[in-house]
Amino acid sequence: DTAVSQTPKYLVTQMGNDKSIKCEQNLGHDTMYWYKQDSKKFLKIMFSYNNKELIINETVPNRFSPKSPDKAHLNLHINSLELGDSAVYFCASSRFGGRTQETQYFGPGTRLLVL
Amino acid sequence: SQELEQSPQSLIVQEGKNLTINCTSSKTLYGLYWYKQKYGEGLIFLMMLQKGGEEKSHEKITAKLDEKKQQSSLHITASQPSHAGIYLCGAETPIKTSYDKVIFGPGTSLSVIP
């Protein structure tokens, strides 16, 4: 029954490694998002996809690459992990996206720690 | 670009006390969201406000958007330990002709002492 799910919940890895975080929503929503919450709890958008099309791409290092195989999934792949990538990454989805002023539903977050 | 500020940054209250958290925008708000994040968990949607002067309530939490649509307040009546967490306001901000994105304030950390 989970609406937006993320795996893994926790990820501890060494600097320089490549890792992926998966996100799935079973709400039938058209738009999915990735947010990063830093150590100061500041939540900032990274990417959004609408029906597998990239809509938002904030100033994120190109080591971060989102992939949307279908509109229910938006995965985040991170190459050459750096210490500063340690954060909580949240996935979210909304029904339509665009200018509809609608609620975004968030996943539980993935806590990434880079050592 | 639009920015959101929240005050206070953190708050510690005795159980049963009322409290208010404010969210101020540098530009007119067209969609204002309040989310709660329990420590170590995901975000839970509380309310969305769109119209100037609009007020919504859910259980003991009331949120209001001012007439000028640049400030929102979240008021908790008779706080309980279950209210503890981080409260984030978010605002729609246009990025392209057809799309908005939501930007978030820095959050207000609330602790409720039994």
Short mmCIF file of C-alpha atoms in Angstrom, two decimals:
data_model
loop_
_atom_site.label_atom_id
_atom_site.label_comp_id
_atom_site.label_asym_id
_atom_site.label_seq_id
_atom_site.Cartn_x
_atom_site.Cartn_y
_atom_site.Cartn_z
CA ASP A 1 0.00 0.00 0.00
CA THR A 2 3.04 2.29 0.14
CA ALA A 3 2.42 5.21 -2.18
CA VAL A 4 5.99 6.34 -2.82
CA SER A 5 8.75 3.93 -1.92
CA GLN A 6 12.50 4.30 -2.01
CA THR A 7 15.29 1.78 -1.75
CA PRO A 8 17.56 1.54 0.02
CA LYS A 9 16.56 3.39 3.17
CA TYR A 10 20.17 3.66 4.29
CA LEU A 11 23.30 3.69 2.17
CA VAL A 12 26.83 3.85 3.52
CA THR A 13 29.59 3.82 0.95
CA GLN A 14 33.14 4.87 0.24
CA MET A 15 34.18 7.96 -1.62
CA GLY A 16 34.59 7.35 -5.33
CA ASN A 17 32.01 4.60 -5.56
CA ASP A 18 28.98 4.63 -7.86
CA LYS A 19 25.56 4.02 -6.32
CA SER A 20 21.90 4.09 -7.28
CA ILE A 21 18.75 4.93 -5.38
CA LYS A 22 15.44 3.62 -6.65
CA CYS A 23 12.03 5.21 -6.40
CA GLU A 24 8.65 3.83 -7.29
CA GLN A 25 5.17 5.28 -6.98
CA ASN A 26 1.94 3.32 -7.26
CA LEU A 27 -0.35 6.33 -7.39
CA GLY A 28 -0.55 6.58 -11.15
CA HIS A 29 1.04 10.03 -11.02
CA ASP A 30 2.59 11.64 -14.07
CA THR A 31 5.38 13.59 -12.39
CA MET A 32 8.19 12.47 -10.11
CA TYR A 33 10.88 14.44 -8.31
CA TRP A 34 14.18 14.06 -6.53
CA TYR A 35 15.03 16.34 -3.62
CA LYS A 36 18.17 16.60 -1.53
CA GLN A 37 18.03 17.52 2.14
CA ASP A 38 21.37 18.60 3.51
CA SER A 39 22.69 18.46 7.05
CA LYS A 40 20.98 21.76 7.86
CA LYS A 41 17.65 20.21 6.81
CA PHE A 42 17.39 22.45 3.76
CA LEU A 43 15.28 20.67 1.15
CA LYS A 44 16.09 21.49 -2.47
CA ILE A 45 14.77 20.10 -5.70
CA MET A 46 17.22 18.33 -7.98
CA PHE A 47 15.20 16.87 -10.84
CA SER A 48 11.67 16.28 -11.98
CA TYR A 49 10.29 14.07 -14.72
CA ASN A 50 6.87 14.26 -16.31
CA ASN A 51 5.88 11.10 -18.18
CA LYS A 52 9.55 10.13 -18.51
CA GLU A 53 10.51 13.57 -19.82
CA LEU A 54 13.03 15.65 -17.87
CA ILE A 55 11.38 18.90 -16.78
CA ILE A 56 13.50 20.30 -13.99
CA ASN A 57 17.27 19.96 -13.83
CA GLU A 58 18.66 22.21 -11.16
CA THR A 59 22.35 23.03 -10.86
CA VAL A 60 23.30 19.55 -9.85
CA PRO A 61 26.72 18.06 -10.67
CA ASN A 62 26.56 15.85 -13.73
CA ARG A 63 27.72 12.97 -11.55
CA PHE A 64 24.02 12.75 -10.70
CA SER A 65 21.95 11.17 -13.42
CA PRO A 66 18.23 10.47 -13.08
CA LYS A 67 16.67 7.69 -15.10
CA SER A 68 12.98 7.13 -15.64
CA PRO A 69 12.27 3.77 -17.29
CA ASP A 70 8.54 4.41 -17.00
CA LYS A 71 6.36 7.00 -15.32
CA ALA A 72 6.10 4.95 -12.12
CA HIS A 73 9.85 4.86 -11.56
CA LEU A 74 12.53 7.49 -11.19
CA ASN A 75 15.95 6.26 -10.20
CA LEU A 76 18.93 8.34 -9.22
CA HIS A 77 22.41 7.21 -10.13
CA ILE A 78 25.42 8.90 -8.57
CA ASN A 79 28.92 8.46 -9.96
CA SER A 80 32.18 9.05 -8.12
CA LEU A 81 30.57 9.79 -4.78
CA GLU A 82 32.02 12.64 -2.76
CA LEU A 83 31.83 13.45 0.94
CA GLY A 84 29.52 16.38 0.21
CA ASP A 85 26.97 14.04 -1.32
CA SER A 86 26.09 12.80 2.15
CA ALA A 87 22.49 13.83 2.69
CA VAL A 88 18.96 12.53 2.74
CA TYR A 89 17.48 12.10 -0.73
CA PHE A 90 13.72 12.24 -1.09
CA CYS A 91 11.67 11.09 -3.99
CA ALA A 92 8.21 12.59 -4.53
CA SER A 93 5.39 12.39 -7.03
CA SER A 94 2.41 14.48 -8.03
CA ARG A 95 -0.58 13.68 -10.17
CA PHE A 96 0.00 15.99 -13.08
CA GLY A 97 2.89 18.33 -12.37
CA GLY A 98 2.94 21.58 -14.23
CA ARG A 99 0.95 24.49 -12.87
CA THR A 100 -1.77 22.66 -11.11
CA GLN A 101 -0.84 23.59 -7.53
CA GLU A 102 -1.15 20.06 -6.32
CA THR A 103 0.18 18.06 -3.45
CA GLN A 104 3.44 16.23 -3.77
CA TYR A 105 3.68 12.88 -2.01
CA PHE A 106 7.06 12.11 -0.56
CA GLY A 107 8.88 8.86 -0.06
CA PRO A 108 10.52 8.00 3.28
CA GLY A 109 13.95 9.19 2.17
CA THR A 110 17.30 7.51 1.59
CA ARG A 111 20.02 8.42 4.03
CA LEU A 112 23.32 8.44 2.16
CA LEU A 113 26.58 8.58 4.05
CA VAL A 114 29.81 8.82 2.10
CA LEU A 115 32.93 7.91 4.04
CA SER B 1 14.38 34.19 -7.53
CA GLN B 2 11.85 33.52 -4.87
CA GLU B 3 13.03 32.71 -1.38
CA LEU B 4 11.23 31.52 1.72
CA GLU B 5 12.14 32.33 5.26
CA GLN B 6 10.78 30.63 8.34
CA SER B 7 10.71 31.79 11.91
CA PRO B 8 11.56 30.76 14.44
CA GLN B 9 14.35 28.44 13.39
CA SER B 10 13.64 26.22 16.37
CA LEU B 11 11.08 26.11 19.10
CA ILE B 12 10.80 24.27 22.42
CA VAL B 13 7.43 24.40 24.12
CA GLN B 14 5.76 22.79 27.08
CA GLU B 15 3.01 20.31 26.27
CA GLY B 16 -0.34 22.03 26.16
CA LYS B 17 1.01 25.39 25.01
CA ASN B 18 0.03 27.10 21.77
CA LEU B 19 2.62 28.06 19.20
CA THR B 20 2.95 29.77 15.84
CA ILE B 21 5.42 29.24 13.00
CA ASN B 22 5.75 31.81 10.26
CA CYS B 23 6.73 31.52 6.63
CA THR B 24 7.57 34.64 4.63
CA SER B 25 8.09 34.83 0.90
CA SER B 26 10.08 37.37 -1.09
CA LYS B 27 7.39 37.21 -3.81
CA THR B 28 3.66 36.63 -4.04
CA LEU B 29 2.67 33.11 -3.13
CA TYR B 30 0.51 31.23 -5.61
CA GLY B 31 0.44 27.95 -3.78
CA LEU B 32 1.72 27.54 -0.25
CA TYR B 33 2.27 24.13 1.29
CA TRP B 34 2.93 23.06 4.82
CA TYR B 35 4.71 19.77 5.44
CA LYS B 36 5.81 18.07 8.62
CA GLN B 37 8.88 15.93 8.85
CA LYS B 38 9.23 13.64 11.82
CA TYR B 39 12.81 13.29 12.92
CA GLY B 40 14.51 10.77 10.67
CA GLU B 41 11.44 10.20 8.51
CA GLY B 42 9.81 11.44 5.34
CA LEU B 43 7.61 14.46 4.75
CA ILE B 44 3.92 14.41 5.54
CA PHE B 45 1.62 16.81 3.73
CA LEU B 46 -0.41 18.99 6.11
CA MET B 47 -2.18 21.67 4.11
CA MET B 48 -2.15 23.74 0.95
CA LEU B 49 -3.32 27.35 0.75
CA GLN B 50 -3.98 29.29 -2.41
CA LYS B 51 -6.20 32.29 -1.82
CA GLY B 52 -5.40 35.43 0.12
CA GLY B 53 -6.95 35.25 3.57
CA GLU B 54 -7.52 31.51 3.26
CA GLU B 55 -7.44 29.51 6.46
CA LYS B 56 -7.47 25.74 6.87
CA SER B 57 -7.49 23.50 9.89
CA HIS B 58 -6.63 19.90 10.51
CA GLU B 59 -7.11 18.62 14.02
CA LYS B 60 -5.23 21.11 16.21
CA ILE B 61 -3.21 22.68 13.40
CA THR B 62 -4.42 25.81 11.60
CA ALA B 63 -2.67 27.49 8.71
CA LYS B 64 -3.45 30.84 7.22
CA LEU B 65 -2.29 32.74 4.15
CA ASP B 66 -2.35 36.52 4.53
CA GLU B 67 -4.32 38.78 2.23
CA LYS B 68 -1.24 39.94 0.37
CA LYS B 69 -0.20 36.32 -0.14
CA GLN B 70 3.35 36.80 1.03
CA GLN B 71 3.15 35.31 4.48
CA SER B 72 1.68 32.20 6.00
CA SER B 73 1.39 31.17 9.61
CA LEU B 74 0.95 27.73 11.11
CA HIS B 75 -0.65 27.65 14.53
CA ILE B 76 -0.76 24.64 16.82
CA THR B 77 -3.20 24.69 19.69
CA ALA B 78 -2.53 22.72 22.88
CA SER B 79 0.66 21.15 21.57
CA GLN B 80 1.41 17.49 22.19
CA PRO B 81 4.62 15.47 21.94
CA SER B 82 3.26 14.00 18.69
CA HIS B 83 3.53 17.47 17.15
CA ALA B 84 7.30 17.42 17.47
CA GLY B 85 9.22 17.50 14.21
CA ILE B 86 10.39 19.84 11.51
CA TYR B 87 7.80 22.00 9.82
CA LEU B 88 8.56 23.07 6.28
CA CYS B 89 6.71 25.55 4.16
CA GLY B 90 6.91 25.18 0.41
CA ALA B 91 5.86 27.50 -2.41
CA GLU B 92 5.11 27.09 -6.07
CA THR B 93 7.46 29.07 -8.23
CA PRO B 94 7.30 29.18 -12.02
CA ILE B 95 10.27 27.84 -13.97
CA LYS B 96 8.87 27.44 -17.47
CA THR B 97 5.71 28.39 -19.29
CA SER B 98 3.88 25.27 -18.22
CA TYR B 99 5.71 24.15 -15.14
CA ASP B 100 6.26 25.18 -11.57
CA LYS B 101 8.59 23.79 -9.01
CA VAL B 102 8.22 23.85 -5.25
CA ILE B 103 10.88 25.59 -3.21
CA PHE B 104 11.07 25.00 0.51
CA GLY B 105 11.88 27.14 3.49
CA PRO B 106 14.70 26.17 5.83
CA GLY B 107 12.30 24.52 8.27
CA THR B 108 11.34 25.08 11.90
CA SER B 109 12.33 22.44 14.39
CA LEU B 110 9.68 21.93 17.07
CA SER B 111 10.22 20.06 20.33
CA VAL B 112 7.38 19.53 22.79
CA ILE B 113 8.33 18.77 26.37
CA PRO B 114 5.87 16.54 28.25
#
